[in-house]
PDB file of C-alpha atoms in Angstrom:
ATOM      1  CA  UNK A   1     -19.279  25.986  -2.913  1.00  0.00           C
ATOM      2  CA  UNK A   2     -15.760  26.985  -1.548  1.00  0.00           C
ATOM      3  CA  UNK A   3     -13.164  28.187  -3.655  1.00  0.00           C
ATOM      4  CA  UNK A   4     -11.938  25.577  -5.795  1.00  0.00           C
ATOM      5  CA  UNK A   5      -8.343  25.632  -6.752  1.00  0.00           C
ATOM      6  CA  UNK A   6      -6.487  23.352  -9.063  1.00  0.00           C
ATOM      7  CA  UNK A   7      -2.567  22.966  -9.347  1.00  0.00           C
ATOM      8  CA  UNK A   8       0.516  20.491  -9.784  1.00  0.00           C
ATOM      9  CA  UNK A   9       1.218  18.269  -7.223  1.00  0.00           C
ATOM     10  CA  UNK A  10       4.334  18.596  -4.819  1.00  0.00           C
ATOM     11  CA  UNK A  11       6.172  15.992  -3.038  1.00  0.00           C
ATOM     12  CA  UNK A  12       5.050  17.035   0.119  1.00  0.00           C
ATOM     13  CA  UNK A  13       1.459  16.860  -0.869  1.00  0.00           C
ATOM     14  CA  UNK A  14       1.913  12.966  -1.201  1.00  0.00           C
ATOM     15  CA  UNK A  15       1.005  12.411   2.701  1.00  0.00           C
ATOM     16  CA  UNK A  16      -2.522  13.791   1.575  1.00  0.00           C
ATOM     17  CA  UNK A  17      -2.995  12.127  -2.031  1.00  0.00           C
ATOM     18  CA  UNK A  18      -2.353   8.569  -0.175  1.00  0.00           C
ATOM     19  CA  UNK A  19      -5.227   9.393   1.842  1.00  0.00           C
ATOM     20  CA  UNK A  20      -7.477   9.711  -0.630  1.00  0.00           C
ATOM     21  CA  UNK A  21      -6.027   6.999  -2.680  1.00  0.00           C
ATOM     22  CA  UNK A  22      -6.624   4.852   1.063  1.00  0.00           C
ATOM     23  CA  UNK A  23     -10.461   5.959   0.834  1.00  0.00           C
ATOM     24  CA  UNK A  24     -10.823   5.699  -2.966  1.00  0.00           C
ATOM     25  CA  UNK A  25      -9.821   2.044  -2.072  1.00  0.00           C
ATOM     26  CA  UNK A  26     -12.339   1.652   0.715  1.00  0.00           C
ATOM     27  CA  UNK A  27     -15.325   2.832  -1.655  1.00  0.00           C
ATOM     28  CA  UNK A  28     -14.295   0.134  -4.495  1.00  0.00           C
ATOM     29  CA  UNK A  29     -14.597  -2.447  -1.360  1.00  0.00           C
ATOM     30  CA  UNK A  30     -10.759  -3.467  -1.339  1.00  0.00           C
ATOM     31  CA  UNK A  31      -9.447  -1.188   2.204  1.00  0.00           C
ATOM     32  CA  UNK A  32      -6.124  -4.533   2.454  1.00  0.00           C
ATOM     33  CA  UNK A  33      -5.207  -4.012  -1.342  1.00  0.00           C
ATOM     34  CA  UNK A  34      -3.308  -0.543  -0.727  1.00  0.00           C
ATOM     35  CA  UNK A  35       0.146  -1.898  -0.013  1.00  0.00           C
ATOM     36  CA  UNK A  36       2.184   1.077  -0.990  1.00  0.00           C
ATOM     37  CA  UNK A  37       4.291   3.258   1.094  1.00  0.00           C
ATOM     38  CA  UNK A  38       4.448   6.478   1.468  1.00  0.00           C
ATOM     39  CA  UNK A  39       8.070   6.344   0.663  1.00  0.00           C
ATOM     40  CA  UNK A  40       7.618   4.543  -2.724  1.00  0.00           C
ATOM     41  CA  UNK A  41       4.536   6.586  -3.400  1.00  0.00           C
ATOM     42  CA  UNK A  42       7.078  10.040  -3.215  1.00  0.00           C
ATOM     43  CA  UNK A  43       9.747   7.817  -4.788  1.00  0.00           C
ATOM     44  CA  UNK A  44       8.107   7.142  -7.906  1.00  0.00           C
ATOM     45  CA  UNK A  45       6.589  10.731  -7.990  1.00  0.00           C
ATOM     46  CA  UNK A  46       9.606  12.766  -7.529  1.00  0.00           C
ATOM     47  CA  UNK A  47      12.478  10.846  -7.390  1.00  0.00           C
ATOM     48  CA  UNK A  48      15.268   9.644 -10.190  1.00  0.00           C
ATOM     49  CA  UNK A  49      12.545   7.012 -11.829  1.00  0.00           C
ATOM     50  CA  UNK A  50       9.651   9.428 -11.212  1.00  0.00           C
ATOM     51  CA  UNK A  51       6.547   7.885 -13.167  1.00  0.00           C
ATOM     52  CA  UNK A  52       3.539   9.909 -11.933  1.00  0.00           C
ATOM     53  CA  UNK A  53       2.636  13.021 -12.035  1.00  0.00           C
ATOM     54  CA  UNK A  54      -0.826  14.162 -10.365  1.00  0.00           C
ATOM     55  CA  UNK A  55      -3.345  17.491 -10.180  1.00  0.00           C
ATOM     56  CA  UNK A  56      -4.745  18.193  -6.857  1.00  0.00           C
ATOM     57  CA  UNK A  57      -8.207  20.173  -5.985  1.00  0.00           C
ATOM     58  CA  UNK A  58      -7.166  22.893  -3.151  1.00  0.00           C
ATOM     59  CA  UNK A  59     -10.556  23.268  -0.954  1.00  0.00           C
ATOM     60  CA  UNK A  60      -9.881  26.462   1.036  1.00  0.00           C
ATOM     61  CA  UNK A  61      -6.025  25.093   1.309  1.00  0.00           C
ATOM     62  CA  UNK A  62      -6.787  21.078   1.762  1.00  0.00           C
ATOM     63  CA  UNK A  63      -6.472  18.689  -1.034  1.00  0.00           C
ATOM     64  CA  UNK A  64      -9.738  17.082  -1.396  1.00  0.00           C
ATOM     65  CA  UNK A  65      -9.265  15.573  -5.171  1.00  0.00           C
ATOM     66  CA  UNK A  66      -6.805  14.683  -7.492  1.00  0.00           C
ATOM     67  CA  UNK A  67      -6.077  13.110 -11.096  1.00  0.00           C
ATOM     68  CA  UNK A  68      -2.958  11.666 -10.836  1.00  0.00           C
ATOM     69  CA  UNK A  69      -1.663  10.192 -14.565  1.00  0.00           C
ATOM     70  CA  UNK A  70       1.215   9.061 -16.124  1.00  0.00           C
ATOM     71  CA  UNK A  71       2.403   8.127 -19.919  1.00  0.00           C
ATOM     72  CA  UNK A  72       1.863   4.899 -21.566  1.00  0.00           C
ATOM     73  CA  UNK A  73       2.721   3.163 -24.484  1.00  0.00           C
ATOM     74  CA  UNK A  74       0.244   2.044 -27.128  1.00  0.00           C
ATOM     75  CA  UNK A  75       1.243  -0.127 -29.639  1.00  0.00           C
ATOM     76  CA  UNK A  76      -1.842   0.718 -31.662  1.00  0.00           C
ATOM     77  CA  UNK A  77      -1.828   4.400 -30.927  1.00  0.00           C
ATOM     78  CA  UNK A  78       1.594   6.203 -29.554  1.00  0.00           C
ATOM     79  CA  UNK A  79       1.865   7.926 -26.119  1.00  0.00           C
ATOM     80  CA  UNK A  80      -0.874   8.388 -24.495  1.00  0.00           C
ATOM     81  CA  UNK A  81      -1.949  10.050 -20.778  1.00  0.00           C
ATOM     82  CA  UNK A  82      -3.169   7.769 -18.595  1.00  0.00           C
ATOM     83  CA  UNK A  83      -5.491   8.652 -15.617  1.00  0.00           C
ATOM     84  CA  UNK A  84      -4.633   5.676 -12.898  1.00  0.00           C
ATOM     85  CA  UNK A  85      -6.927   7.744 -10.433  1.00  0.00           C
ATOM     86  CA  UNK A  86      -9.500  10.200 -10.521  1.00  0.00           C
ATOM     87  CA  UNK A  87     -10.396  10.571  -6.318  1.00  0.00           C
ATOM     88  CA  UNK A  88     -12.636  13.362  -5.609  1.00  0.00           C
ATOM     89  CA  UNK A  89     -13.344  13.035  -1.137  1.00  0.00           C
ATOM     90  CA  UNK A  90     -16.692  11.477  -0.624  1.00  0.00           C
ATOM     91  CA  UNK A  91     -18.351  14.520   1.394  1.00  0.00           C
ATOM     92  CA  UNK A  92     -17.814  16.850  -1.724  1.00  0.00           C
ATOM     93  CA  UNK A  93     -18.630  14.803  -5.180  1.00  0.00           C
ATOM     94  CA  UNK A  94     -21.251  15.774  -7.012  1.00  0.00           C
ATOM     95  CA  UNK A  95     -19.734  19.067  -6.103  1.00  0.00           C
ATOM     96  CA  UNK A  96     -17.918  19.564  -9.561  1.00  0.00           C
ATOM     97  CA  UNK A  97     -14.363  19.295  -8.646  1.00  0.00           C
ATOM     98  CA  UNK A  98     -14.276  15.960 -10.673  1.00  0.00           C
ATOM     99  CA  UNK A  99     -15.337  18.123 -13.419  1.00  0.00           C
ATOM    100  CA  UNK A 100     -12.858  20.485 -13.147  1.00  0.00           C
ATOM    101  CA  UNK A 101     -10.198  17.993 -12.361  1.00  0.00           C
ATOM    102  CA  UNK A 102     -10.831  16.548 -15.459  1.00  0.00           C
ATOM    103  CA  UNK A 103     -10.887  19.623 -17.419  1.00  0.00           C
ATOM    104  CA  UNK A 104      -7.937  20.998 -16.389  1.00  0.00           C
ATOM    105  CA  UNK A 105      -6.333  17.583 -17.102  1.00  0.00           C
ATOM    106  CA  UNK A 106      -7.680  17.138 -20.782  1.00  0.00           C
ATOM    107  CA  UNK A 107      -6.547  20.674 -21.507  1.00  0.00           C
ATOM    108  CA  UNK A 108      -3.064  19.557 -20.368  1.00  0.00           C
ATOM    109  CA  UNK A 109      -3.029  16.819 -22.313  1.00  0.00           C
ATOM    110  CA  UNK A 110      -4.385  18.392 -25.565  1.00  0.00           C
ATOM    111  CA  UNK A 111      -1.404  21.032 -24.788  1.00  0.00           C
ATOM    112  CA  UNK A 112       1.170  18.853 -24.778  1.00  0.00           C
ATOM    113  CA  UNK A 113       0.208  17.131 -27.870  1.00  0.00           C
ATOM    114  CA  UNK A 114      -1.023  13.564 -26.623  1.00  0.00           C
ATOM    115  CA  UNK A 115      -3.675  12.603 -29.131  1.00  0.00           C
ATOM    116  CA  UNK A 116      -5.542  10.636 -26.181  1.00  0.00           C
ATOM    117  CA  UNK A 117      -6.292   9.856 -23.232  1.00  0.00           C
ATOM    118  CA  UNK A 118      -7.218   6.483 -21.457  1.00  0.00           C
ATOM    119  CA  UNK A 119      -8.340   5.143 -18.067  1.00  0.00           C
ATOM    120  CA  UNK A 120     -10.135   2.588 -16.995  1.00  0.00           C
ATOM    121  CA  UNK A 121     -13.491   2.117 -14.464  1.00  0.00           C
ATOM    122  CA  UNK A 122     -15.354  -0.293 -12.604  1.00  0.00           C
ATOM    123  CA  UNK A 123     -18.273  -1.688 -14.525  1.00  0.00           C
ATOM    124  CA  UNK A 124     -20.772  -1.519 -11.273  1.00  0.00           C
ATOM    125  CA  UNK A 125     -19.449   2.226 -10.609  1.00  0.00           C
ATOM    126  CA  UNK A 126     -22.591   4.022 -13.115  1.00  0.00           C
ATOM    127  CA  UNK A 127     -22.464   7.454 -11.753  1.00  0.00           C
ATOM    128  CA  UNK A 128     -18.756   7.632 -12.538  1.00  0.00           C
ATOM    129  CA  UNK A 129     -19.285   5.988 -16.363  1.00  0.00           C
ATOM    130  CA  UNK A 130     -22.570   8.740 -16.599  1.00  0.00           C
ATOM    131  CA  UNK A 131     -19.865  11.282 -15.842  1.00  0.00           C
ATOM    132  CA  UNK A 132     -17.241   9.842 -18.562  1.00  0.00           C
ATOM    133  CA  UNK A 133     -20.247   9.482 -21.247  1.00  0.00           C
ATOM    134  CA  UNK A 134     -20.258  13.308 -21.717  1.00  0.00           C
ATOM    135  CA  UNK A 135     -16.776  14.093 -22.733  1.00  0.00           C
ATOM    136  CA  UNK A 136     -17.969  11.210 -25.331  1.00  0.00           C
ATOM    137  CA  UNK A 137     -15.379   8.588 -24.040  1.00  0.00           C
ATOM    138  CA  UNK A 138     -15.600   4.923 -25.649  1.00  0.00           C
ATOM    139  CA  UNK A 139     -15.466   2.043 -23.440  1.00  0.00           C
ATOM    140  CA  UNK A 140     -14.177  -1.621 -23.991  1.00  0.00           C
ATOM    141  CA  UNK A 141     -15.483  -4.229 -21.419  1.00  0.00           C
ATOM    142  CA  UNK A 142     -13.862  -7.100 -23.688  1.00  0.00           C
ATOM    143  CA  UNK A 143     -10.771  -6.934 -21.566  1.00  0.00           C
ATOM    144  CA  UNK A 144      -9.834  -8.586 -18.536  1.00  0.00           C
ATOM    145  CA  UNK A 145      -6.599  -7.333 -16.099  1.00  0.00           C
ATOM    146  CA  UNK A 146      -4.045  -9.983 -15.171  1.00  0.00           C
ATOM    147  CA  UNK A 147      -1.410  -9.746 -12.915  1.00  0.00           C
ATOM    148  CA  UNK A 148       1.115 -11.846 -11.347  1.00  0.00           C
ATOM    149  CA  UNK A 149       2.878 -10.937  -7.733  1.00  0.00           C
ATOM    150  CA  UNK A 150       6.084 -11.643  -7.165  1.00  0.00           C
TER     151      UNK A 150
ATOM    152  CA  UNK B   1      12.405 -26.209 -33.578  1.00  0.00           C
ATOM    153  CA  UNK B   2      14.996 -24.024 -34.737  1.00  0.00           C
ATOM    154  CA  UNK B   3      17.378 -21.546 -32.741  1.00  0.00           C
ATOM    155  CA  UNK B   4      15.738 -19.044 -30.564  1.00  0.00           C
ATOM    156  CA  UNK B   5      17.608 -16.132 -29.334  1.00  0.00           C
ATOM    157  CA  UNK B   6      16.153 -13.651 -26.809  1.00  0.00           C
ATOM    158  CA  UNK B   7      17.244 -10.113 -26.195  1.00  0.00           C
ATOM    159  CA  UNK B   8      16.728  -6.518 -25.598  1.00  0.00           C
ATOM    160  CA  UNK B   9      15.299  -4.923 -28.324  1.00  0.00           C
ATOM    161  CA  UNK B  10      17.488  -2.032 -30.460  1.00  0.00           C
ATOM    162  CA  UNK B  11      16.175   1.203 -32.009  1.00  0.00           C
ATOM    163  CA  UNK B  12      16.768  -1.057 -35.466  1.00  0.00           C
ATOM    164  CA  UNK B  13      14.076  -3.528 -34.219  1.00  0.00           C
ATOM    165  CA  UNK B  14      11.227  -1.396 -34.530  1.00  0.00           C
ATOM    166  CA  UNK B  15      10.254  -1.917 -38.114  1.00  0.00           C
ATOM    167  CA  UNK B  16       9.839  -5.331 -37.723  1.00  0.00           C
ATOM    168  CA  UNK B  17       8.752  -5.419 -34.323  1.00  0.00           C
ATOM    169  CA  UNK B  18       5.759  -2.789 -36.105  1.00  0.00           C
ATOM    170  CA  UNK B  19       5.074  -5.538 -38.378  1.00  0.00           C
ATOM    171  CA  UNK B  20       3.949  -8.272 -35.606  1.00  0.00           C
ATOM    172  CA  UNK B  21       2.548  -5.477 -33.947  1.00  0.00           C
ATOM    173  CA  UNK B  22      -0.061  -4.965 -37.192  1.00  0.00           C
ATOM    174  CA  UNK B  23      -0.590  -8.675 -37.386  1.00  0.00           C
ATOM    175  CA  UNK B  24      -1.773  -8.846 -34.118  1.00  0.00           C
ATOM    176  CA  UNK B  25      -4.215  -6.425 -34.810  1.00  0.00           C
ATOM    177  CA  UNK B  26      -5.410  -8.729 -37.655  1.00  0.00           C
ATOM    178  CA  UNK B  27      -5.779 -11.135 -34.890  1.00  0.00           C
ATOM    179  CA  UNK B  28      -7.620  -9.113 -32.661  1.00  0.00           C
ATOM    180  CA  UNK B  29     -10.096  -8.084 -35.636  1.00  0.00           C
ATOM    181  CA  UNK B  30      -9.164  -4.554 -35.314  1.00  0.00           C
ATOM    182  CA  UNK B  31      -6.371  -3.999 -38.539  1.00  0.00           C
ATOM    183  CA  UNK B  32      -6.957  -0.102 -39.000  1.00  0.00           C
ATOM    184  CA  UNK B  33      -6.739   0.580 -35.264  1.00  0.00           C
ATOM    185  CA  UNK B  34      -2.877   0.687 -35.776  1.00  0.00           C
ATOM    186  CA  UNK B  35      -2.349   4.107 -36.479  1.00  0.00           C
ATOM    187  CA  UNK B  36       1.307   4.969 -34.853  1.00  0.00           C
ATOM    188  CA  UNK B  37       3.630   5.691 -37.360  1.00  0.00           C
ATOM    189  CA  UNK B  38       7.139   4.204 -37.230  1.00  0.00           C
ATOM    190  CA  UNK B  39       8.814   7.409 -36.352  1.00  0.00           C
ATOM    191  CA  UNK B  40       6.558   7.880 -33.168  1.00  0.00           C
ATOM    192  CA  UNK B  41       7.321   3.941 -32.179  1.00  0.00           C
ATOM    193  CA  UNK B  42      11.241   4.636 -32.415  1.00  0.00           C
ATOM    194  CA  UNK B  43      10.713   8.252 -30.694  1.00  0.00           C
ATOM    195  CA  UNK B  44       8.833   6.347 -27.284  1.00  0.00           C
ATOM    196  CA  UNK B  45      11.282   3.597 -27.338  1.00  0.00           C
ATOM    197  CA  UNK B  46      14.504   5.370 -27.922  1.00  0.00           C
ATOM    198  CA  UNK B  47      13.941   9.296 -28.155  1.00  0.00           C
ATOM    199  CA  UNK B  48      14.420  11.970 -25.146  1.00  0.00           C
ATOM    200  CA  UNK B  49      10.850  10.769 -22.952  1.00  0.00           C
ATOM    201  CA  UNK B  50      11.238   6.852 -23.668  1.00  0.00           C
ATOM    202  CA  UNK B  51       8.481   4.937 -22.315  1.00  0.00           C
ATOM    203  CA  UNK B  52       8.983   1.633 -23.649  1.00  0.00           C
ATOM    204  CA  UNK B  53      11.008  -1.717 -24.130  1.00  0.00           C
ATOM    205  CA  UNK B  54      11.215  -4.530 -25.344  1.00  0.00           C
ATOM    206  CA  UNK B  55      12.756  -8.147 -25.669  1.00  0.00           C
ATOM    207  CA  UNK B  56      12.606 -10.105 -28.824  1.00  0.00           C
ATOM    208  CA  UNK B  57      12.816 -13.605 -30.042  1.00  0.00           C
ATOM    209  CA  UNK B  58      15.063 -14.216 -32.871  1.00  0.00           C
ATOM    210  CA  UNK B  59      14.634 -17.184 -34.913  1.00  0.00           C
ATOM    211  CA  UNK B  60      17.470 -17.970 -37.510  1.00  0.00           C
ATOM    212  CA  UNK B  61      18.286 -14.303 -36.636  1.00  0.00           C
ATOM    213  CA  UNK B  62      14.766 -12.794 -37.905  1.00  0.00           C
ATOM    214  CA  UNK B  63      12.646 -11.513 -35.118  1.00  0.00           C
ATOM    215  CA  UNK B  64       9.748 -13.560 -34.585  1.00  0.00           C
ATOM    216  CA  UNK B  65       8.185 -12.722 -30.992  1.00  0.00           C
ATOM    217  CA  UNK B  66       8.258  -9.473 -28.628  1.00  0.00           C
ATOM    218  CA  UNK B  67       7.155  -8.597 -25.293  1.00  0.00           C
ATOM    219  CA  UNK B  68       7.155  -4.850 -25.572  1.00  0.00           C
ATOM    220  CA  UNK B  69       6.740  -3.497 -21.795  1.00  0.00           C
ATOM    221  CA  UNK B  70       6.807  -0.154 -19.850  1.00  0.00           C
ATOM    222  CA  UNK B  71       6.847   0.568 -15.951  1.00  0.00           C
ATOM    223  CA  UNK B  72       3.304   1.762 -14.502  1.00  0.00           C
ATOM    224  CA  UNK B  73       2.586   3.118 -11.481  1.00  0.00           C
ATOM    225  CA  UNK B  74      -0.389   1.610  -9.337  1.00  0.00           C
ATOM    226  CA  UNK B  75      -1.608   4.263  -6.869  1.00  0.00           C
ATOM    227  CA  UNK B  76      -2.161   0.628  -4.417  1.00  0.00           C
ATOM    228  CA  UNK B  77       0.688  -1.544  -5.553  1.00  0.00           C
ATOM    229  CA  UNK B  78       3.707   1.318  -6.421  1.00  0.00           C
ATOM    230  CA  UNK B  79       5.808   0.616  -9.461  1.00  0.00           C
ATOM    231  CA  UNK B  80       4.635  -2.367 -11.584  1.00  0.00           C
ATOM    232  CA  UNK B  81       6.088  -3.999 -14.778  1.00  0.00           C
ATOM    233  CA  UNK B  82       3.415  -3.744 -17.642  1.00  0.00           C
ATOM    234  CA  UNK B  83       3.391  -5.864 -20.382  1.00  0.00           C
ATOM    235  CA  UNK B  84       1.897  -4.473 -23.266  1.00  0.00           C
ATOM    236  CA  UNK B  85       2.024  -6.661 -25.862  1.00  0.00           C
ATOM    237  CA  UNK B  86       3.556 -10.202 -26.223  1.00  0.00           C
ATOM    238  CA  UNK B  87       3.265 -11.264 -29.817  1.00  0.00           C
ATOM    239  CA  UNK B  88       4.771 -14.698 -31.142  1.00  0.00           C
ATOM    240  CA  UNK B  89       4.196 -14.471 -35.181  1.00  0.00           C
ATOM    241  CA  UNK B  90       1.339 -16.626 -36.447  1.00  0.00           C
ATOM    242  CA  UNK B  91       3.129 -19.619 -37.841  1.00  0.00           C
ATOM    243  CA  UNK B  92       5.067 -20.199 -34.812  1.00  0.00           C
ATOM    244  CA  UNK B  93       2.518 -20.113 -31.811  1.00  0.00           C
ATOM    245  CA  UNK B  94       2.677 -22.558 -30.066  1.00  0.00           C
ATOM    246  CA  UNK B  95       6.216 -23.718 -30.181  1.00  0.00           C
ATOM    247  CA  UNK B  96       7.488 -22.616 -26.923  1.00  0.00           C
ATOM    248  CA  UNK B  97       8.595 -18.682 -27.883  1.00  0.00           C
ATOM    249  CA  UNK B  98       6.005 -16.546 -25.873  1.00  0.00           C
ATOM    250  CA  UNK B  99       7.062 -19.180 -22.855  1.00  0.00           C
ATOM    251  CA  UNK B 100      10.512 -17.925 -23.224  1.00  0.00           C
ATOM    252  CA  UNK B 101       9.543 -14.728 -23.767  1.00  0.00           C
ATOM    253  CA  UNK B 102       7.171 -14.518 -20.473  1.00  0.00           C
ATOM    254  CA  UNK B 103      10.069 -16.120 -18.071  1.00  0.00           C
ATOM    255  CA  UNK B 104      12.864 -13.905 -19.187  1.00  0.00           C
ATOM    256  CA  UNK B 105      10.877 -10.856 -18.978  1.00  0.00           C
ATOM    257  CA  UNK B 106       9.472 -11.950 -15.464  1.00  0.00           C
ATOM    258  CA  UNK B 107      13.329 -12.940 -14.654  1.00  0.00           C
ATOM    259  CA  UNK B 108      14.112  -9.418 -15.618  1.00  0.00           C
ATOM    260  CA  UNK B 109      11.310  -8.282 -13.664  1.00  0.00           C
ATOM    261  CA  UNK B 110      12.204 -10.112 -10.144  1.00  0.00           C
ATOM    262  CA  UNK B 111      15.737  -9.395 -10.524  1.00  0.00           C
ATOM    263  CA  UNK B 112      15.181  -5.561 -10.933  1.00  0.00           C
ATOM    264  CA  UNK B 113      12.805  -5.665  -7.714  1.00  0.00           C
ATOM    265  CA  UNK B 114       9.298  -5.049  -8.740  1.00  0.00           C
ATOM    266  CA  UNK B 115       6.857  -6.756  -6.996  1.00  0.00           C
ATOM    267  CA  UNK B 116       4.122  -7.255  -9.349  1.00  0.00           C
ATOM    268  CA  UNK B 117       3.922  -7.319 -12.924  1.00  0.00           C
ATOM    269  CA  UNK B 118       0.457  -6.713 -15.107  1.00  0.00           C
ATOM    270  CA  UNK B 119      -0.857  -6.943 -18.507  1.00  0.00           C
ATOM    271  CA  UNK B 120      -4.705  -7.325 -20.456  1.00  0.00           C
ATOM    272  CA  UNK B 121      -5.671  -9.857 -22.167  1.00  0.00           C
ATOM    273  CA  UNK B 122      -9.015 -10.511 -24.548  1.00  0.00           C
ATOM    274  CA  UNK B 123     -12.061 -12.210 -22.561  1.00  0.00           C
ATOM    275  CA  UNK B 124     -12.607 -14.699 -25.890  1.00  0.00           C
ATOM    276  CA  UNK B 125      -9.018 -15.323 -26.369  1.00  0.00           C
ATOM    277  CA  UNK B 126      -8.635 -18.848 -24.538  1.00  0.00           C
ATOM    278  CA  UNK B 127      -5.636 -20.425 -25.343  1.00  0.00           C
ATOM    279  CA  UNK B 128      -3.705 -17.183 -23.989  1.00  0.00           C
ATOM    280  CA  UNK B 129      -5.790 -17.425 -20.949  1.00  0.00           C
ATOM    281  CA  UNK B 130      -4.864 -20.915 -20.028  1.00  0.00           C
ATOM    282  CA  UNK B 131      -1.214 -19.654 -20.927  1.00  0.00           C
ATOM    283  CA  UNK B 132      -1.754 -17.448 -18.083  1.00  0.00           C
ATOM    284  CA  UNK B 133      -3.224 -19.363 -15.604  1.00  0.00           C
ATOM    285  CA  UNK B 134       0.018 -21.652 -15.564  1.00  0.00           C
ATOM    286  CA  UNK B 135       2.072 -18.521 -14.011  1.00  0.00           C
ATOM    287  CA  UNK B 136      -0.562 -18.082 -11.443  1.00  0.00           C
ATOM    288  CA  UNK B 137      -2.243 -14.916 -12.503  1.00  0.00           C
ATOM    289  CA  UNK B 138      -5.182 -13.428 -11.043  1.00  0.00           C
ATOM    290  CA  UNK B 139      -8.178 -12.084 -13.618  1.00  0.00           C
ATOM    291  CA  UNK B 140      -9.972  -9.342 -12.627  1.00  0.00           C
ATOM    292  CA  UNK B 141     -12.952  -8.717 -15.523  1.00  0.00           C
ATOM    293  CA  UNK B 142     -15.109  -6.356 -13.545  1.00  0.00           C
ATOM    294  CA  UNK B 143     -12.728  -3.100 -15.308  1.00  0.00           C
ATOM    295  CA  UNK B 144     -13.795  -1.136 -18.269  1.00  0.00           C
ATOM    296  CA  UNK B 145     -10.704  -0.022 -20.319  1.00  0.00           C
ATOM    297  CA  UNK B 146     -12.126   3.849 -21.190  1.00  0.00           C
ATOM    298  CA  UNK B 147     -10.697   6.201 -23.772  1.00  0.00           C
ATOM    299  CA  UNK B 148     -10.766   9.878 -25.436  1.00  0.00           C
ATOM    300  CA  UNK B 149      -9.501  10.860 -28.836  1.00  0.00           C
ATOM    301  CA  UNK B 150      -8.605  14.114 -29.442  1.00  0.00           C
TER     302      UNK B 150
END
């Protein structure tokens, strides 16, 4: 394994994380539902709105993971940190970066005083709810996502 | 059907806005999942790092519905409007006050340029699901909603 390094993402990193995001999409079998720009993408990273934050997995100086996350709002439970994406590159899972992505990112959290953390994944995708079972996550399949497009 | 009045929720809201929030839960058969204190509620709505808002029905001035919300960011879609809860107390469902509810807070949403906006809803709870169907939502049950305490 190559030296594995793990820091905050930049704005000009966002070229790279929407590649990943682009291939993330293309393993859960929807490559046409990635409509985002790059420009929004940076826009609602690091500009006056900014929503997302993200930690990226430096792979002798490429970004080949990150955990991008942002807060939400529980009415049951507070603020919480949400993980909207987890993307390790397909050539290195299974190589532990996940792992340490998600780590690094629970440390955070605890740090910072959430008292949670939420996320959601795809019922077929068992290697990735395997993972999740060790850090002795709970999971809800009694809820279905809606959306409406405008 | 009496007056209803909708509007943007104030910091003074929140204790009875707390209240639907807990009978919902009674709804949902989960009562002692509500653990967020008031303090926290007011803190994420109107403190320094607000997440959340809110618009509220007011019936004969006393706040009967809410559709609490918060912006999320969808590594595919960009920035989307998320509703988190809408609640219409007990007695009244079914008179026409989530329906006002929903448009305003998708008028809201169109007019301040998001393209999208999402929420969850529970797989057994029917009459919401028909509710939805009539805006032209898509369902999408194939996610597992995944969570850590610390």
């Amino acid at each position: 394994m190559k030296e594995v390094h793990i820091r905050v993402a930049r704005r000009e990193d966002c070229p790279r994380i929407l590649e990943l995001i682009h291939e993330l999409a293309v393993f859960e079998k929807a490559p046409d539902e990635v409509t985002v720009t790059l420009a929004e993408m940076e826009d609602c990273g690091f500009g006056d709105r900014a929503i997302w934050q993200s930690l990226v997995a430096e792979v002798d100086g490429k970004i080949e993971g990150i955990a991008l996350h942002y807060d939400r709002y529980s009415t049951w439970k507070g603020r919480r940190l949400y993980l909207e994406d987890l993307i390790v590159t397909e050539k290195l899972r299974g190589s532990g970066i996940g792992k340490r992505l998600l780590d690094e990112l629970m440390a955070y959290a605890k740090e910072q005083k959430y008292n949670g953390m939420v996320w959601q994944v795809l019922d077929w995708n068992q290697p990735a709810i395997n993972f999740y079972k060790k850090y002795n996550a709970k999971f809800e399949d009694e809820w279905v996502n809606v959306s409406v497009e405008f």
